[in-house]
PDB file of C-alpha atoms in Angstrom:
ATOM      1  CA  SER A  29     -86.938  33.397 -50.290  1.00  0.00           C
ATOM      2  CA  THR A  30     -83.500  34.568 -51.251  1.00  0.00           C
ATOM      3  CA  ASN A  31     -80.392  32.606 -50.769  1.00  0.00           C
ATOM      4  CA  PRO A  32     -77.608  34.303 -48.821  1.00  0.00           C
ATOM      5  CA  PRO A  33     -74.391  35.256 -50.960  1.00  0.00           C
ATOM      6  CA  ASN A  34     -71.855  32.577 -51.337  1.00  0.00           C
ATOM      7  CA  MET A  35     -69.014  34.277 -49.699  1.00  0.00           C
ATOM      8  CA  ALA A  36     -66.458  31.538 -50.483  1.00  0.00           C
ATOM      9  CA  ALA A  37     -67.241  31.730 -54.247  1.00  0.00           C
ATOM     10  CA  ASP A  38     -66.826  35.788 -54.084  1.00  0.00           C
ATOM     11  CA  LEU A  39     -63.489  35.624 -52.167  1.00  0.00           C
ATOM     12  CA  VAL A  40     -60.606  36.749 -54.041  1.00  0.00           C
ATOM     13  CA  VAL A  41     -57.024  36.404 -52.543  1.00  0.00           C
ATOM     14  CA  TYR A  42     -53.937  38.431 -53.420  1.00  0.00           C
ATOM     15  CA  ALA A  43     -50.372  37.965 -52.483  1.00  0.00           C
ATOM     16  CA  ARG A  44     -47.331  39.633 -53.443  1.00  0.00           C
ATOM     17  CA  SER A  45     -44.917  37.658 -55.483  1.00  0.00           C
ATOM     18  CA  GLY A  46     -42.123  38.879 -53.158  1.00  0.00           C
ATOM     19  CA  ASP A  47     -43.938  36.941 -50.388  1.00  0.00           C
ATOM     20  CA  ILE A  48     -43.974  33.738 -52.039  1.00  0.00           C
ATOM     21  CA  ASN A  49     -41.008  31.406 -51.227  1.00  0.00           C
ATOM     22  CA  HIS A  50     -42.080  28.599 -53.496  1.00  0.00           C
ATOM     23  CA  PRO A  51     -40.278  27.487 -56.856  1.00  0.00           C
ATOM     24  CA  LEU A  52     -41.387  28.970 -60.172  1.00  0.00           C
ATOM     25  CA  ARG A  53     -43.607  26.383 -61.913  1.00  0.00           C
ATOM     26  CA  VAL A  54     -44.743  26.733 -65.417  1.00  0.00           C
ATOM     27  CA  ARG A  55     -46.910  24.132 -67.528  1.00  0.00           C
ATOM     28  CA  ILE A  56     -45.644  23.155 -71.011  1.00  0.00           C
ATOM     29  CA  ASP A  57     -48.641  21.870 -73.018  1.00  0.00           C
ATOM     30  CA  SER A  58     -47.671  21.158 -76.661  1.00  0.00           C
ATOM     31  CA  LEU A  59     -45.756  22.253 -79.664  1.00  0.00           C
ATOM     32  CA  GLU A  60     -48.267  22.278 -82.582  1.00  0.00           C
ATOM     33  CA  GLY A  61     -48.979  24.203 -85.777  1.00  0.00           C
ATOM     34  CA  PRO A  62     -47.110  24.503 -88.994  1.00  0.00           C
ATOM     35  CA  MET A  63     -43.615  24.327 -87.379  1.00  0.00           C
ATOM     36  CA  ALA A  64     -44.518  21.113 -85.604  1.00  0.00           C
ATOM     37  CA  GLN A  65     -45.799  19.687 -88.684  1.00  0.00           C
ATOM     38  CA  LYS A  66     -42.668  20.632 -90.536  1.00  0.00           C
ATOM     39  CA  LEU A  67     -40.549  18.958 -87.862  1.00  0.00           C
ATOM     40  CA  CYS A  68     -42.451  15.716 -87.839  1.00  0.00           C
ATOM     41  CA  GLU A  69     -41.830  15.584 -91.518  1.00  0.00           C
ATOM     42  CA  GLU A  70     -38.158  16.536 -91.527  1.00  0.00           C
ATOM     43  CA  MET A  71     -36.705  15.240 -88.328  1.00  0.00           C
ATOM     44  CA  GLY A  72     -38.952  12.662 -86.971  1.00  0.00           C
ATOM     45  CA  ASN A  73     -39.094  12.426 -83.271  1.00  0.00           C
ATOM     46  CA  ASP A  74     -35.543  13.422 -82.242  1.00  0.00           C
ATOM     47  CA  LEU A  75     -35.942  16.844 -80.613  1.00  0.00           C
ATOM     48  CA  TYR A  76     -36.350  18.351 -77.280  1.00  0.00           C
ATOM     49  CA  VAL A  77     -37.294  21.710 -75.524  1.00  0.00           C
ATOM     50  CA  THR A  78     -35.488  23.431 -72.930  1.00  0.00           C
ATOM     51  CA  SER A  79     -36.759  26.394 -70.564  1.00  0.00           C
ATOM     52  CA  GLN A  80     -34.578  28.894 -68.876  1.00  0.00           C
ATOM     53  CA  VAL A  81     -35.208  32.151 -66.884  1.00  0.00           C
ATOM     54  CA  PHE A  82     -33.323  35.016 -67.994  1.00  0.00           C
ATOM     55  CA  LEU A  83     -32.893  38.626 -66.915  1.00  0.00           C
ATOM     56  CA  GLY A  84     -31.932  40.269 -70.367  1.00  0.00           C
ATOM     57  CA  LYS A  85     -29.178  37.929 -71.737  1.00  0.00           C
ATOM     58  CA  VAL A  86     -28.045  36.791 -68.318  1.00  0.00           C
ATOM     59  CA  PRO A  87     -29.291  33.364 -67.343  1.00  0.00           C
ATOM     60  CA  LEU A  88     -30.964  33.221 -63.726  1.00  0.00           C
ATOM     61  CA  THR A  89     -31.421  29.429 -63.672  1.00  0.00           C
ATOM     62  CA  LEU A  90     -29.996  26.376 -65.458  1.00  0.00           C
ATOM     63  CA  ALA A  91     -32.212  25.216 -68.277  1.00  0.00           C
ATOM     64  CA  VAL A  92     -34.986  22.606 -67.449  1.00  0.00           C
ATOM     65  CA  ARG A  93     -36.855  20.448 -69.828  1.00  0.00           C
ATOM     66  CA  PRO A  94     -39.926  18.225 -69.965  1.00  0.00           C
ATOM     67  CA  ALA A  95     -39.750  14.450 -70.358  1.00  0.00           C
ATOM     68  CA  HIS A  96     -38.928  13.210 -73.886  1.00  0.00           C
ATOM     69  CA  LYS A  97     -41.948  12.729 -75.962  1.00  0.00           C
ATOM     70  CA  TYR A  98     -42.697  11.304 -79.386  1.00  0.00           C
ATOM     71  CA  PRO A  99     -44.933  13.175 -81.746  1.00  0.00           C
ATOM     72  CA  THR A 100     -48.580  12.386 -82.082  1.00  0.00           C
ATOM     73  CA  GLU A 101     -50.644  13.371 -84.717  1.00  0.00           C
ATOM     74  CA  GLN A 102     -47.967  15.959 -85.995  1.00  0.00           C
ATOM     75  CA  MET A 103     -47.526  17.508 -82.656  1.00  0.00           C
ATOM     76  CA  TRP A 104     -45.569  16.998 -79.488  1.00  0.00           C
ATOM     77  CA  LYS A 105     -47.767  17.099 -76.296  1.00  0.00           C
ATOM     78  CA  TRP A 106     -46.209  17.175 -72.849  1.00  0.00           C
ATOM     79  CA  ASN A 107     -48.796  18.546 -70.407  1.00  0.00           C
ATOM     80  CA  GLU A 108     -46.213  18.746 -67.872  1.00  0.00           C
ATOM     81  CA  TRP A 109     -45.312  21.125 -65.016  1.00  0.00           C
ATOM     82  CA  LEU A 110     -41.882  22.330 -64.942  1.00  0.00           C
ATOM     83  CA  SER A 111     -40.374  23.524 -61.781  1.00  0.00           C
ATOM     84  CA  PHE A 112     -37.401  26.082 -61.997  1.00  0.00           C
ATOM     85  CA  PRO A 113     -34.782  26.511 -59.467  1.00  0.00           C
ATOM     86  CA  ILE A 114     -35.894  30.087 -58.444  1.00  0.00           C
ATOM     87  CA  SER A 115     -38.481  31.233 -56.069  1.00  0.00           C
ATOM     88  CA  TYR A 116     -41.291  33.655 -56.988  1.00  0.00           C
ATOM     89  CA  ARG A 117     -39.818  36.033 -54.640  1.00  0.00           C
ATOM     90  CA  ASP A 118     -36.592  36.165 -56.446  1.00  0.00           C
ATOM     91  CA  LEU A 119     -37.814  36.766 -59.864  1.00  0.00           C
ATOM     92  CA  PRO A 120     -36.793  40.227 -61.046  1.00  0.00           C
ATOM     93  CA  ARG A 121     -40.010  42.237 -62.645  1.00  0.00           C
ATOM     94  CA  THR A 122     -38.158  42.187 -66.055  1.00  0.00           C
ATOM     95  CA  CYS A 123     -37.281  38.534 -66.178  1.00  0.00           C
ATOM     96  CA  HIS A 124     -38.420  36.106 -68.857  1.00  0.00           C
ATOM     97  CA  ILE A 125     -38.631  32.549 -69.731  1.00  0.00           C
ATOM     98  CA  LEU A 126     -36.641  31.492 -73.033  1.00  0.00           C
ATOM     99  CA  TRP A 127     -38.110  28.397 -74.566  1.00  0.00           C
ATOM    100  CA  THR A 128     -35.763  26.661 -77.116  1.00  0.00           C
ATOM    101  CA  VAL A 129     -36.407  23.730 -79.382  1.00  0.00           C
ATOM    102  CA  TRP A 130     -33.500  21.652 -80.098  1.00  0.00           C
ATOM    103  CA  ALA A 131     -33.134  19.118 -82.969  1.00  0.00           C
ATOM    104  CA  ALA A 132     -30.894  16.175 -83.877  1.00  0.00           C
ATOM    105  CA  ARG A 133     -28.192  16.780 -86.410  1.00  0.00           C
ATOM    106  CA  GLY A 134     -26.198  13.776 -86.746  1.00  0.00           C
ATOM    107  CA  THR A 135     -25.768  11.014 -84.054  1.00  0.00           C
ATOM    108  CA  GLN A 136     -24.798  13.148 -81.132  1.00  0.00           C
ATOM    109  CA  THR A 137     -25.234  16.773 -81.922  1.00  0.00           C
ATOM    110  CA  TYR A 138     -28.312  18.856 -81.356  1.00  0.00           C
ATOM    111  CA  GLU A 139     -28.820  22.494 -82.715  1.00  0.00           C
ATOM    112  CA  ALA A 140     -31.352  25.037 -81.706  1.00  0.00           C
ATOM    113  CA  ILE A 141     -33.806  25.525 -84.330  1.00  0.00           C
ATOM    114  CA  GLY A 142     -36.561  27.708 -82.727  1.00  0.00           C
ATOM    115  CA  TYR A 143     -37.281  29.824 -79.752  1.00  0.00           C
ATOM    116  CA  THR A 144     -39.735  31.953 -77.992  1.00  0.00           C
ATOM    117  CA  ALA A 145     -39.660  34.237 -74.802  1.00  0.00           C
ATOM    118  CA  LEU A 146     -42.262  35.317 -72.474  1.00  0.00           C
ATOM    119  CA  SER A 147     -41.814  38.045 -69.981  1.00  0.00           C
ATOM    120  CA  LEU A 148     -43.186  36.625 -66.568  1.00  0.00           C
ATOM    121  CA  PHE A 149     -44.789  39.744 -65.451  1.00  0.00           C
ATOM    122  CA  THR A 150     -47.110  42.150 -67.196  1.00  0.00           C
ATOM    123  CA  PRO A 151     -46.289  46.067 -67.826  1.00  0.00           C
ATOM    124  CA  GLU A 152     -48.477  46.559 -64.662  1.00  0.00           C
ATOM    125  CA  LYS A 153     -45.990  44.103 -62.780  1.00  0.00           C
ATOM    126  CA  ALA A 154     -48.673  41.543 -62.163  1.00  0.00           C
ATOM    127  CA  LEU A 155     -47.391  37.892 -62.614  1.00  0.00           C
ATOM    128  CA  ARG A 156     -48.865  36.405 -65.930  1.00  0.00           C
ATOM    129  CA  GLU A 157     -51.275  33.659 -65.467  1.00  0.00           C
ATOM    130  CA  GLY A 158     -53.525  31.702 -67.710  1.00  0.00           C
ATOM    131  CA  VAL A 159     -53.070  29.754 -71.005  1.00  0.00           C
ATOM    132  CA  LEU A 160     -50.763  31.618 -73.615  1.00  0.00           C
ATOM    133  CA  HIS A 161     -50.109  30.460 -77.080  1.00  0.00           C
ATOM    134  CA  LEU A 162     -46.509  31.477 -78.090  1.00  0.00           C
ATOM    135  CA  LYS A 163     -45.125  31.531 -81.512  1.00  0.00           C
ATOM    136  CA  ILE A 164     -41.914  29.773 -82.302  1.00  0.00           C
ATOM    137  CA  HIS A 165     -39.232  31.658 -84.195  1.00  0.00           C
ATOM    138  CA  PRO A 166     -36.535  30.109 -86.225  1.00  0.00           C
ATOM    139  CA  VAL A 167     -32.991  30.455 -85.109  1.00  0.00           C
ATOM    140  CA  LEU A 168     -30.492  31.214 -87.557  1.00  0.00           C
ATOM    141  CA  PRO A 169     -27.560  30.246 -87.540  1.00  0.00           C
ATOM    142  CA  ALA A 170     -28.265  27.189 -85.273  1.00  0.00           C
ATOM    143  CA  THR A 171     -25.693  26.704 -82.385  1.00  0.00           C
ATOM    144  CA  PRO A 172     -24.390  23.432 -80.675  1.00  0.00           C
ATOM    145  CA  LYS A 173     -26.451  22.034 -77.664  1.00  0.00           C
ATOM    146  CA  PRO A 174     -25.509  23.761 -74.361  1.00  0.00           C
ATOM    147  CA  THR A 175     -24.440  21.668 -71.565  1.00  0.00           C
ATOM    148  CA  ASP A 176     -25.845  22.333 -67.962  1.00  0.00           C
ATOM    149  CA  THR A 177     -22.631  24.257 -67.027  1.00  0.00           C
ATOM    150  CA  ASP A 178     -22.584  26.155 -70.318  1.00  0.00           C
ATOM    151  CA  ALA A 179     -25.596  28.624 -69.946  1.00  0.00           C
ATOM    152  CA  ALA A 180     -23.554  31.004 -72.363  1.00  0.00           C
ATOM    153  CA  ALA A 181     -24.161  28.712 -75.220  1.00  0.00           C
ATOM    154  CA  ALA A 182     -28.060  28.832 -74.701  1.00  0.00           C
ATOM    155  CA  ALA A 183     -27.868  32.548 -74.434  1.00  0.00           C
ATOM    156  CA  ALA A 184     -26.028  32.741 -77.664  1.00  0.00           C
ATOM    157  CA  ALA A 185     -28.424  30.476 -79.429  1.00  0.00           C
ATOM    158  CA  THR A 186     -31.105  32.873 -78.783  1.00  0.00           C
ATOM    159  CA  ALA A 187     -29.312  36.225 -78.380  1.00  0.00           C
ATOM    160  CA  HIS A 188     -31.716  37.741 -80.625  1.00  0.00           C
ATOM    161  CA  ALA A 189     -34.898  36.905 -78.737  1.00  0.00           C
ATOM    162  CA  ASP A 190     -36.836  39.927 -77.948  1.00  0.00           C
ATOM    163  CA  PRO A 191     -38.873  39.068 -74.628  1.00  0.00           C
ATOM    164  CA  ALA A 192     -40.803  42.352 -74.772  1.00  0.00           C
ATOM    165  CA  GLY A 193     -41.763  41.706 -78.410  1.00  0.00           C
ATOM    166  CA  ALA A 194     -42.672  37.990 -77.822  1.00  0.00           C
ATOM    167  CA  GLY A 195     -46.566  37.728 -78.552  1.00  0.00           C
ATOM    168  CA  ALA A 196     -48.684  35.878 -76.086  1.00  0.00           C
ATOM    169  CA  GLY A 197     -52.433  35.454 -76.434  1.00  0.00           C
ATOM    170  CA  ALA A 198     -54.656  34.142 -73.919  1.00  0.00           C
TER     171      ALA A 198
END
């Protein structure tokens, strides 16, 4: 006897991002590899990561950041979902997320020391999905920490980011 096909397992549902009125959510997993090892050795545990949605060099959201974590085994692990104050339906098809790594320089000063960018949509205009490994590029020269009301400082820290050229592997 043959079993009938499992219709639920074969079901694929598509939605246009323009119809989704929910905040953009992205998971940050970890910062690891040679740069993380170097940061552990040089800076200890005084760094953090910010994420911000941009259209070109124009910020579309304020920066959001995961909870502060201390490094373990020469890597930072967050495994945390970040919610951005923008809905999927409001995302331009050429926008990108800019991730910036900030490190302490003195007692109350932070500098951008690395960045990576990821376009949210593929060239075929599909929303990216899955696990992506992004390379952190050094920021030269470093700039002061932005405030929540000073998004221009964050953009200046990473003005040379090339979201189209940011490599992402599955």
